[in-house]
Coordinates of C-alpha atoms in Angstrom, one line a residue:
Chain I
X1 CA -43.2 22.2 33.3
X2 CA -46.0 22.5 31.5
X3 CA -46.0 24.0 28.0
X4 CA -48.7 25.7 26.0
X5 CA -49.1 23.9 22.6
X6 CA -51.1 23.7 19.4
X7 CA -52.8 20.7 17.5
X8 CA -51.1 19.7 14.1
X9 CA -52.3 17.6 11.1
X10 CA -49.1 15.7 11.2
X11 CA -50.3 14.4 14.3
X12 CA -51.3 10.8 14.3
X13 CA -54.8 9.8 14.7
X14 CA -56.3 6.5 16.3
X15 CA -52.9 5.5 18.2
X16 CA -53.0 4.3 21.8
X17 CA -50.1 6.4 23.4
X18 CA -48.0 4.6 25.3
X19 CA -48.4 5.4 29.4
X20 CA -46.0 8.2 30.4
X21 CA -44.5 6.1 33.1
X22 CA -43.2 3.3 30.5
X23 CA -42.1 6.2 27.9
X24 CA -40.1 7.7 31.2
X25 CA -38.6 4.4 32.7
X26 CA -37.8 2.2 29.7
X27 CA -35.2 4.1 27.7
X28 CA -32.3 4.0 26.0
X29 CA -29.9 6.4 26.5
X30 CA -26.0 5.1 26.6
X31 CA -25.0 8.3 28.4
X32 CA -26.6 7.7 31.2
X33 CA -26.5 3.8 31.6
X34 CA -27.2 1.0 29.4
X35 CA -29.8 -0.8 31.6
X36 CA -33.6 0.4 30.1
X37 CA -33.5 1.7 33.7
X38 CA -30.5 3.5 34.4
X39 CA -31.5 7.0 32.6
X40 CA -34.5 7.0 34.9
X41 CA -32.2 6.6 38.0
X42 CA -29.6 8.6 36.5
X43 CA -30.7 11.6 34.6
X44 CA -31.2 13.8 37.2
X45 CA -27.7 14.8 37.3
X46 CA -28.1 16.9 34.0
X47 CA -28.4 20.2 34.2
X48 CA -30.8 21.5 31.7
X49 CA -30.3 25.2 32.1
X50 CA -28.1 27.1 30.9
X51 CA -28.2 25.5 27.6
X52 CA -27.5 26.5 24.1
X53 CA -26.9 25.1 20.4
X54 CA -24.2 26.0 18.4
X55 CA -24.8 26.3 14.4
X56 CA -21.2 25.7 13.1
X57 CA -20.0 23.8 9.2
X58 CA -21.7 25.1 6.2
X59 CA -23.7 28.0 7.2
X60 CA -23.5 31.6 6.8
X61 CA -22.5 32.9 10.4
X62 CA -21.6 30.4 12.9
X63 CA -24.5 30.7 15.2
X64 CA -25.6 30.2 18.6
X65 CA -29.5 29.6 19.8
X66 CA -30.2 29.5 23.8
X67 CA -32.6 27.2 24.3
X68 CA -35.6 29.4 25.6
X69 CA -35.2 31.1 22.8
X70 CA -35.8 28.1 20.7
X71 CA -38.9 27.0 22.4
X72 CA -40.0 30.3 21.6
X73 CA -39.0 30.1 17.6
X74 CA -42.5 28.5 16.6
X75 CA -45.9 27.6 18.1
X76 CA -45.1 24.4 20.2
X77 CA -47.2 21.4 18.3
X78 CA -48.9 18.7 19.9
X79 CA -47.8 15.3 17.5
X80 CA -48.5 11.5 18.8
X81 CA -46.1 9.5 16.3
X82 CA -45.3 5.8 16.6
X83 CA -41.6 5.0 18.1
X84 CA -39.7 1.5 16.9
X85 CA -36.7 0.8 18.3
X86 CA -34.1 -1.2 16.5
X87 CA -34.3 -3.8 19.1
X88 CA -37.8 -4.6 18.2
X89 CA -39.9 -2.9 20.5
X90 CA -42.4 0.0 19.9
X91 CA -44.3 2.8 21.6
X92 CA -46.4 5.7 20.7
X93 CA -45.6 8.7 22.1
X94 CA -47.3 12.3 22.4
X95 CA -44.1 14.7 21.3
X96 CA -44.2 18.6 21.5
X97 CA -42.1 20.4 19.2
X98 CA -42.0 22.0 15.8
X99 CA -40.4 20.9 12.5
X100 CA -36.9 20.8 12.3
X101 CA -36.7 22.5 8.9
X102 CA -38.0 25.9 10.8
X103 CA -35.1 25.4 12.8
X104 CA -33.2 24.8 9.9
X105 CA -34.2 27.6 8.2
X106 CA -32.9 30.2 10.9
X107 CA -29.1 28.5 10.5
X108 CA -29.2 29.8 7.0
X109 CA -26.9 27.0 5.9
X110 CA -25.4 26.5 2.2
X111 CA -26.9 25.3 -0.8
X112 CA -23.4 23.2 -0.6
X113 CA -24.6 21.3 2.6
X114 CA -25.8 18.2 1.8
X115 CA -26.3 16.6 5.5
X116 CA -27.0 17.2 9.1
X117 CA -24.9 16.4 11.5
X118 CA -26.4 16.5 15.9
X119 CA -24.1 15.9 18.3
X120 CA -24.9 15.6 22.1
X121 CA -24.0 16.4 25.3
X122 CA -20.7 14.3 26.8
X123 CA -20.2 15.4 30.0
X124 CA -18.5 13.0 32.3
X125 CA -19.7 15.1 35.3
X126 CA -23.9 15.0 34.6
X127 CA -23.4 11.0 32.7
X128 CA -22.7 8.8 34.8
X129 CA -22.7 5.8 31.5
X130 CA -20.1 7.5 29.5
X131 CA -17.4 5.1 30.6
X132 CA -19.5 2.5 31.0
X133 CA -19.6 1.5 27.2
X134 CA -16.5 1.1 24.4
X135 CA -18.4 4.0 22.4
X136 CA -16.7 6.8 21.2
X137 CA -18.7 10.1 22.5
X138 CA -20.4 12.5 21.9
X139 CA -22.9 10.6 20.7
X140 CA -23.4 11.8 16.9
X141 CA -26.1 11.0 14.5
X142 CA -27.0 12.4 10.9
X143 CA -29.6 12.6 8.8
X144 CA -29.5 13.5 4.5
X145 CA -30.4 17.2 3.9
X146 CA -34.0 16.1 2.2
X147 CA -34.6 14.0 5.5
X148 CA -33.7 16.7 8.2
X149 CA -36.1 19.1 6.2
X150 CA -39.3 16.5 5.8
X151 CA -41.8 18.3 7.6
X152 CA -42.7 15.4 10.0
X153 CA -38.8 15.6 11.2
X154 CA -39.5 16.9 14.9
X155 CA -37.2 19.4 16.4
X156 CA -38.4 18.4 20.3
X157 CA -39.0 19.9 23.2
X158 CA -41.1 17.8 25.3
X159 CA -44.0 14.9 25.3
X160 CA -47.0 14.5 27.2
X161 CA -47.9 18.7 26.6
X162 CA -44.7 19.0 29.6
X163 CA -41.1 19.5 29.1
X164 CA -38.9 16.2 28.4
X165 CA -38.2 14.7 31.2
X166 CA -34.3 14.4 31.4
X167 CA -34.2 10.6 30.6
X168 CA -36.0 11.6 27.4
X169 CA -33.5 14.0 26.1
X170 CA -34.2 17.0 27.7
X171 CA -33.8 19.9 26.9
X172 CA -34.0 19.2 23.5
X173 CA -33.6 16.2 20.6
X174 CA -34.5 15.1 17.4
X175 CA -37.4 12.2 16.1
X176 CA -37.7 11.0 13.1
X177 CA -40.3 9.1 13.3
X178 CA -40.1 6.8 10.6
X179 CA -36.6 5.7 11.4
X180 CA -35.1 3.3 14.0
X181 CA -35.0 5.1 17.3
X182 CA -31.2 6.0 17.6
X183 CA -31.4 8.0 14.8
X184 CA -33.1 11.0 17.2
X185 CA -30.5 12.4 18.5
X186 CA -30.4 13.4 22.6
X187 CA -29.6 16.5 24.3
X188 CA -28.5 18.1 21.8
X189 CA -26.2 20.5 21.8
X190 CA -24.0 21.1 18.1
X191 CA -25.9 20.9 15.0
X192 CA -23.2 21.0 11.8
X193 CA -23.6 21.5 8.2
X194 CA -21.8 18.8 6.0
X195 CA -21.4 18.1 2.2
X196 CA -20.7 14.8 3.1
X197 CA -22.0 12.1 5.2
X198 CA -21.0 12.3 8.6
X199 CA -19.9 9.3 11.0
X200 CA -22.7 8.1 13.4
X201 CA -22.1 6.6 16.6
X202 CA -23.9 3.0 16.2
X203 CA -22.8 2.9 12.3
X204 CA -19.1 3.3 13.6
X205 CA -19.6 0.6 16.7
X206 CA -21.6 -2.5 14.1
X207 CA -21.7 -1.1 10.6
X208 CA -23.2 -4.6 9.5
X209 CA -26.2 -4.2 11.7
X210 CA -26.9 -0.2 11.7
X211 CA -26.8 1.8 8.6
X212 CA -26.9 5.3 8.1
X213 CA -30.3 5.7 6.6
X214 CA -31.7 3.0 9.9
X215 CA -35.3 3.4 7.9
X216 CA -37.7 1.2 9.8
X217 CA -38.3 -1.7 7.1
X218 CA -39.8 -4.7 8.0
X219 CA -38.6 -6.7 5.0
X220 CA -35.0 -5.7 5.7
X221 CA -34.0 -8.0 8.4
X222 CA -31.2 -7.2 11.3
X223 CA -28.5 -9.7 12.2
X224 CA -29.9 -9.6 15.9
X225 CA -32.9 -9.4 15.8
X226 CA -36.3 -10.0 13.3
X227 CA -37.5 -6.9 11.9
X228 CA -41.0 -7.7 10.6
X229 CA -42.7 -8.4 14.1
X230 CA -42.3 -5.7 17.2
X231 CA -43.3 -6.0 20.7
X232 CA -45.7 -3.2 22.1
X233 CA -44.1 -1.8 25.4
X234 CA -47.3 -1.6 27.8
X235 CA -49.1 -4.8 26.3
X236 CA -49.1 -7.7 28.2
X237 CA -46.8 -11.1 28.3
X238 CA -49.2 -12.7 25.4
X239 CA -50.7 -9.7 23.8
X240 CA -47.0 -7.6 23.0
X241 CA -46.3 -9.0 19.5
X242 CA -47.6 -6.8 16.3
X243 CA -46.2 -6.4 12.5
X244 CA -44.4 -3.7 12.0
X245 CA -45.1 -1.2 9.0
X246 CA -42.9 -0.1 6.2
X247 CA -41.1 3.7 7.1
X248 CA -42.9 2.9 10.6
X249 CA -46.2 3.3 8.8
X250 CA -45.1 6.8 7.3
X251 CA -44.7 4.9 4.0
X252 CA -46.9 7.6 2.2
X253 CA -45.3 11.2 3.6
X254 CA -41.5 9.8 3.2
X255 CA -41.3 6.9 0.3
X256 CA -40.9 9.7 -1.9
X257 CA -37.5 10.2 0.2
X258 CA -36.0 7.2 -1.6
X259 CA -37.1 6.6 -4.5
X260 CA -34.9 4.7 -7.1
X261 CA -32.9 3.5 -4.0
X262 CA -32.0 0.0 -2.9
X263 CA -33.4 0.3 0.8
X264 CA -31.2 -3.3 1.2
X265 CA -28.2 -2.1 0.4
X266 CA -28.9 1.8 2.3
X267 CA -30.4 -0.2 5.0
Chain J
X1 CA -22.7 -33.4 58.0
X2 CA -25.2 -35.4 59.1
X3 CA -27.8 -37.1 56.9
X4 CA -30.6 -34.8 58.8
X5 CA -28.8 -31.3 58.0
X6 CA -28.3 -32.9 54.7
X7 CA -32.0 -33.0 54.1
X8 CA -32.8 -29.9 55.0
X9 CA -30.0 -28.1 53.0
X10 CA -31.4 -30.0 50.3
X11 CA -35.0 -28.8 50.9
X12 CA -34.2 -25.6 50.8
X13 CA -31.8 -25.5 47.5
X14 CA -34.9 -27.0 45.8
X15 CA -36.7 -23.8 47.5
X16 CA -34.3 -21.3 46.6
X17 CA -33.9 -22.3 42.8
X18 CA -38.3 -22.8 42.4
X19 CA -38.7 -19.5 44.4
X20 CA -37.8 -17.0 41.6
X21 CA -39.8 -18.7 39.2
X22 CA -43.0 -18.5 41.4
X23 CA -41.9 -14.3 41.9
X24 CA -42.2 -14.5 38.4
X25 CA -45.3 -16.4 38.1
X26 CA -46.7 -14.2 40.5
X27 CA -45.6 -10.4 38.6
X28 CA -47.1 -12.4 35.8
X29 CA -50.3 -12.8 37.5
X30 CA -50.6 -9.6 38.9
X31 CA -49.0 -7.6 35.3
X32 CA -45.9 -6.7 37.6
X33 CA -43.7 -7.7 34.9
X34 CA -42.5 -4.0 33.3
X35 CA -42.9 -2.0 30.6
X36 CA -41.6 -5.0 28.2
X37 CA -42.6 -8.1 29.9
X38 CA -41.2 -10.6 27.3
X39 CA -37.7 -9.1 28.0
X40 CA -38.5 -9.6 31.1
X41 CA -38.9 -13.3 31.2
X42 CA -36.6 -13.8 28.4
X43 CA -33.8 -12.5 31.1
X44 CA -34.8 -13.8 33.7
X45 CA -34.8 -17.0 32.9
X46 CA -31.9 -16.3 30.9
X47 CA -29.5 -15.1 33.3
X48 CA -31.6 -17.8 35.8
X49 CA -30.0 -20.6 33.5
X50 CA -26.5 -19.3 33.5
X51 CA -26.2 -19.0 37.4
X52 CA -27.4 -21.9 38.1
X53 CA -25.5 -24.0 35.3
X54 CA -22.1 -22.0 36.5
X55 CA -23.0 -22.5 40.1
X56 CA -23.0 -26.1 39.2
X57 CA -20.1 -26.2 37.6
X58 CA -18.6 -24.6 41.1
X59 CA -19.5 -27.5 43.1
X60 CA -16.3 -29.7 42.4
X61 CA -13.6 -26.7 42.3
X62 CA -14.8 -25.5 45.8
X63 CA -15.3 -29.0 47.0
X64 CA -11.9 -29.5 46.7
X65 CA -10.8 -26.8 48.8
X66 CA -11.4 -28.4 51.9
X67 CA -12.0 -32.3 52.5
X68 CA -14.7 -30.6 54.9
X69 CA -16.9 -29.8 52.1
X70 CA -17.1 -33.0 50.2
X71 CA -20.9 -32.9 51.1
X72 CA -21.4 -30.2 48.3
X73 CA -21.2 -32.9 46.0
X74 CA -24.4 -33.9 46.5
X75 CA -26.1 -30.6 45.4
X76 CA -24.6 -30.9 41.8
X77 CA -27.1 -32.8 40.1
X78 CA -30.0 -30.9 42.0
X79 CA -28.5 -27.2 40.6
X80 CA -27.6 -29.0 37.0
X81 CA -31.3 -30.0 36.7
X82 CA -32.6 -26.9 38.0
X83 CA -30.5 -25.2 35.4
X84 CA -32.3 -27.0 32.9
X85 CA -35.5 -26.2 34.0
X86 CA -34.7 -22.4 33.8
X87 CA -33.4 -23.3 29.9
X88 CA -36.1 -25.1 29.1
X89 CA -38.5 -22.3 30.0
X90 CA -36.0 -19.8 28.3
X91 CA -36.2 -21.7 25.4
X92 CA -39.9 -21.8 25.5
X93 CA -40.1 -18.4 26.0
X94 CA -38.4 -17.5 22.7
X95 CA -40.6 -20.4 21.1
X96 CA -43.7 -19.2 21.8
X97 CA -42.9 -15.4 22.5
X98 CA -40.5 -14.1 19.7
X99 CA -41.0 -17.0 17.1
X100 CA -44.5 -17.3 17.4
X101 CA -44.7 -21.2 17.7
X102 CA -43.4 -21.0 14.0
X103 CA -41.2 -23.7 12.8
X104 CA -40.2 -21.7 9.8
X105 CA -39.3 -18.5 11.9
X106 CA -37.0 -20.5 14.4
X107 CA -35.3 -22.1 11.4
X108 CA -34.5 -19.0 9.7
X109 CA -33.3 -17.8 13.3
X110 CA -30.9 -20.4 13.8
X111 CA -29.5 -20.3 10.3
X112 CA -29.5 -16.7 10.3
X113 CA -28.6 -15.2 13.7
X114 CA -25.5 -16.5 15.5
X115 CA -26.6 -15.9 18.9
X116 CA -29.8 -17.8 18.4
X117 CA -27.7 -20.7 17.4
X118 CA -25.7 -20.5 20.0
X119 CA -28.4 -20.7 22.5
X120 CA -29.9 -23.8 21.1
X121 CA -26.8 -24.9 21.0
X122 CA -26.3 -24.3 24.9
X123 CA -29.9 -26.1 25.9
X124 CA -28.9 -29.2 23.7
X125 CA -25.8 -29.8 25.5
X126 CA -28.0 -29.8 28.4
X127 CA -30.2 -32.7 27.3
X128 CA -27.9 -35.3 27.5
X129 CA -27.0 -34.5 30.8
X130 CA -30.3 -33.9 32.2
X131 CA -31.2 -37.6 31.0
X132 CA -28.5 -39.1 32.4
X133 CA -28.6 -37.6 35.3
X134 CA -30.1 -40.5 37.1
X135 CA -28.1 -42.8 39.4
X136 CA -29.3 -45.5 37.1
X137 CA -27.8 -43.7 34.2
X138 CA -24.1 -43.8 36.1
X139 CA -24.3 -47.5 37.1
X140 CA -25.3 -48.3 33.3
X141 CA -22.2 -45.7 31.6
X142 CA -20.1 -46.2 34.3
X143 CA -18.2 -43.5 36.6
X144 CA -15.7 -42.5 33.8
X145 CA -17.8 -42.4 31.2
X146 CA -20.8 -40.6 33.2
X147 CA -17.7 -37.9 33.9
X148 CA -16.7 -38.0 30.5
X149 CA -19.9 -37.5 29.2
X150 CA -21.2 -34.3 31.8
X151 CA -18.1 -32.5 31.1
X152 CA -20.1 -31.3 28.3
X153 CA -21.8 -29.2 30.9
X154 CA -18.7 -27.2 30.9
X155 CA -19.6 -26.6 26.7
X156 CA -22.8 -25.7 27.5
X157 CA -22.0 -23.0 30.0
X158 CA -19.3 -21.4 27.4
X159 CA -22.1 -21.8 24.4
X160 CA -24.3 -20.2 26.9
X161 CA -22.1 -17.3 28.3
X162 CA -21.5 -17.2 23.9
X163 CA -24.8 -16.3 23.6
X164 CA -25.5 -14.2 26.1
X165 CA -22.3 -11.4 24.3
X166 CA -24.1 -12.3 21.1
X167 CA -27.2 -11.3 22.2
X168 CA -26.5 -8.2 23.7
X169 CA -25.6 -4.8 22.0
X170 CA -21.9 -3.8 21.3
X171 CA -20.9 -1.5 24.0
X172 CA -22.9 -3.4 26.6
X173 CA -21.1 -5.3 29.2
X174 CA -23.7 -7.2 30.9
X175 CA -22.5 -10.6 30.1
X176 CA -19.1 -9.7 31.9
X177 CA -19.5 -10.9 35.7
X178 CA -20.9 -14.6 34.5
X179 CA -18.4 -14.3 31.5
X180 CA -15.0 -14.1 34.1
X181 CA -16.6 -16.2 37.1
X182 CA -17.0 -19.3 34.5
X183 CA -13.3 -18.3 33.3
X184 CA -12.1 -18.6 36.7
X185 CA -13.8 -22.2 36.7
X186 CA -12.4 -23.1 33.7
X187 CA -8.7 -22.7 34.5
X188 CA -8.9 -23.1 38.0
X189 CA -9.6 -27.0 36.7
X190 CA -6.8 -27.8 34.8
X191 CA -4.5 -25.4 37.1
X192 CA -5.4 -27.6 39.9
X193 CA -5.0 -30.8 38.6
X194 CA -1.3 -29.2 37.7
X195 CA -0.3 -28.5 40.9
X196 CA -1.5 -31.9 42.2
X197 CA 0.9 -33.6 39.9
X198 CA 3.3 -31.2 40.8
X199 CA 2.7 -31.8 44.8
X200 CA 2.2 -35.6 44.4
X201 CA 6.3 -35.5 42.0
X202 CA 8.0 -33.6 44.7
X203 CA 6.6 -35.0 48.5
X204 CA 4.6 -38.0 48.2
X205 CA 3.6 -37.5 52.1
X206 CA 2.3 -33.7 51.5
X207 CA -0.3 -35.6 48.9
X208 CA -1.1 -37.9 50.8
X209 CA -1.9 -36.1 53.8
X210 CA -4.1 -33.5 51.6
X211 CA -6.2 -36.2 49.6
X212 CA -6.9 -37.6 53.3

């Protein structure tokens, strides 16, 4: 469906967007299959409507936001941010949505939280993948307090100015865009207030090879794979390889984030 | 089977095992190969390698199941070299594709990431064998020590089917289906060669009348 939206300054400028065809067939997303392909072929099975989030841990009320309601929080914004993957590939990708912080702001949570906790769908019936892998679901991910509130944190709704398409992780997920991939969470539906750090899925399954913080950092290298080069999905055989930039080439907005930290040892 | 039938069988293994790589050629050509082509080829010939190499390593287990197809024999070194060629281009893929041609990178690689190693490892093994793989080669080693030497083969496949779990993420199970048909290879070996000792102890005739 297509969805009215307005133009943002935290949108990036001069990026060739990724075709919608490649940021709709070549996904990762466990739930539904661990082929790049199966959440294409699969994802049809989840029902997208009804759908709500439920607001529980350190808030004031325990809440619970329907998701039409949510799309209708704040003006929808148009932002084109760079995607890296973990596994070294990248794509740029035309997101609608609105910060998460004015999300964040309706859960009126405690000045005692100190993280963000998104969990996501698990539903044997609709995901066809859960037994498919030795992961534990729901699929959880976290982000620091300071992180979930950075303005170019996107609480998302849909890419291309349409809905997300299911494989994407309708009807709503998280991107951050200057982290590895798996840290934007998927059909999301629990979002918990935490004073401490909460498990992740991919942390708990390698916790040598995926950190909590996951900041895209090409000086920091991964057990499995290089981390200063990435391949551009779209490009051709001999044209896919380009460096990758510090904080995904948000280095300026989110440094700031970390500062005094050892981004080696929070990898 | 006659010399003829032989030929033609032969023929069109050599078909089978180039046809994939032209289908790949030919995506190439035409930009058919995906959203991510270079993890495209690096699969391809990837997985290409394994099946062939394990298919290979088939040849004598099934062989033995009936004196009837001894002739499979003579597709072993055919599918051993043709495994090779898919490592070699799997090799060269990563060369040129991930490390960039760089000496430097592929050394840090193969100190530094385990599945790397064991890949290289896997295409080494192959060398040997590919070199001697020349009738010449057995005359000049002799029989035993030609066997000796190809079991490696077997090491290759394991290093290869290593590298492959490596590779992948945890919580993906790709790797499984090469992973328990090379299993099944591996034991059925020594499990045979158990019961043929056991056969030949207890009724010399029996033996007889099945190595005949």
């Amino acid at each position: 469906t297509k969805l009215s939206t307005v133009s943002s300054p935290l949108s990036g400028r001069g990026l060739t967007e990724t075709a919608y065809n490649d940021i709709t067939h070549y996904n990762n997303f466990y739930e539904f299959g661990t082929d790049k392909g199966d959440p294409s072929r699969n994802a049809w099975r989840l029902k997208t409507r009804p759908w709500t989030v439920s607001v529980e841990g350190l808030v004031k009320t325990k809440k619970t936001f329907d998701i039409d309601s949510l799309m209708k929080l704040r003006p929808l914004e148009d932002r084109i941010y760079r995607f890296r993957c973990v596994e070294a590939w990248s794509m740029v990708i035309p997101w609608v949505g609105y910060s998460l912080s004015e999300f964040i702001q309706q859960c009126d949570p405690l000045p005692s939280a100190k993280y963000v906790q998104f969990l996501s769908l698990a539903d044997p019936k609709q995901m066809p993948g859960l037994g498919e892998s030795s992961i534990q679901w729901p699929y959880s991910e976290g982000l620091r307090m300071d992180e979930a509130m950075h303005p170019l944190t996107l609480f998302t709704f849909g890419l291309y100015g349409e809905t997300l398409p299911n494989q994407d992780g309708a009807p709503v997920r998280i991107v951050v865009p200057w982290k590895y991939g798996f840290k934007s969470a998927k059909s999301i539906v629990k979002v918990r207030f935490l004073d401490k750090q909460p498990r992740t899925t991919w942390n708990d399954l390698a916790p040598d090879e995926y950190g909590f913080y996951s900041n895209v950092n090409p000086n920091v290298d991964h057990p499995r794979w290089s981390q200063k080069t990435e391949r551009v999905i779209g490009a051709s055989l001999f044209h896919q390889r380009q460096s990758t930039l510090m904080f995904n080439g948000y280095e300026d907005q989110v440094a700031g984030l970390y500062k005094g930290m050892d981004l080696r040892r929070n990898y | 089977m006659s010399n003829r039938t032989l030929k033609v069988l032969k023929i069109l293994s050599h078909l089978a095992c180039a046809a994939p790589l032209v289908w790949l050629l030919w995506l190439a050509i035409e930009n058919h190969l995906g959203p991510d082509p270079t993890h495209t080829v690096t699969f391809f010939t990837g997985k290409g390698t394994l099946r062939l190499l394990v298919l290979s390593l088939a040849v004598t287990p099934v062989r033995r199941l009936s004196p009837r197809l001894s002739w499979l024999i003579r597709f072993r070194r055919m599918l051993g070299l043709w495994a090779f060629a898919y490592g070699c281009l799997h090799l060269l893929t990563y060369i040129a594709l991930y490390a960039g041609f760089s000496v430097d990178a592929m050394l840090d690689d193969l100190s530094r990431r385990r599945f790397i190693f064991a890949g290289m490892a896997s295409w080494a093994l192959m060398v040997p064998l590919a070199l001697t793989s020349t009738a010449w080669s057995i005359r000049k080693l002799g029989g035993k020590a030609w066997n000796r030497l190809h079991r490696l083969a077997y090491l290759s496949a394991i290093a290869g089917v290593v590298h492959y779990w490596w590779g992948v993420k945890q919580g993906v199970h790709s790797p499984f289906a090469i992973t328990l048909t090379l299993a099944v290879l591996l034991i059925v070996r020594p499990l045979w060669g158990f019961f043929h000792a056991m056969g030949k102890a207890q009724s010399p005739s029996d033996a007889m009348k099945r190595t005949l």
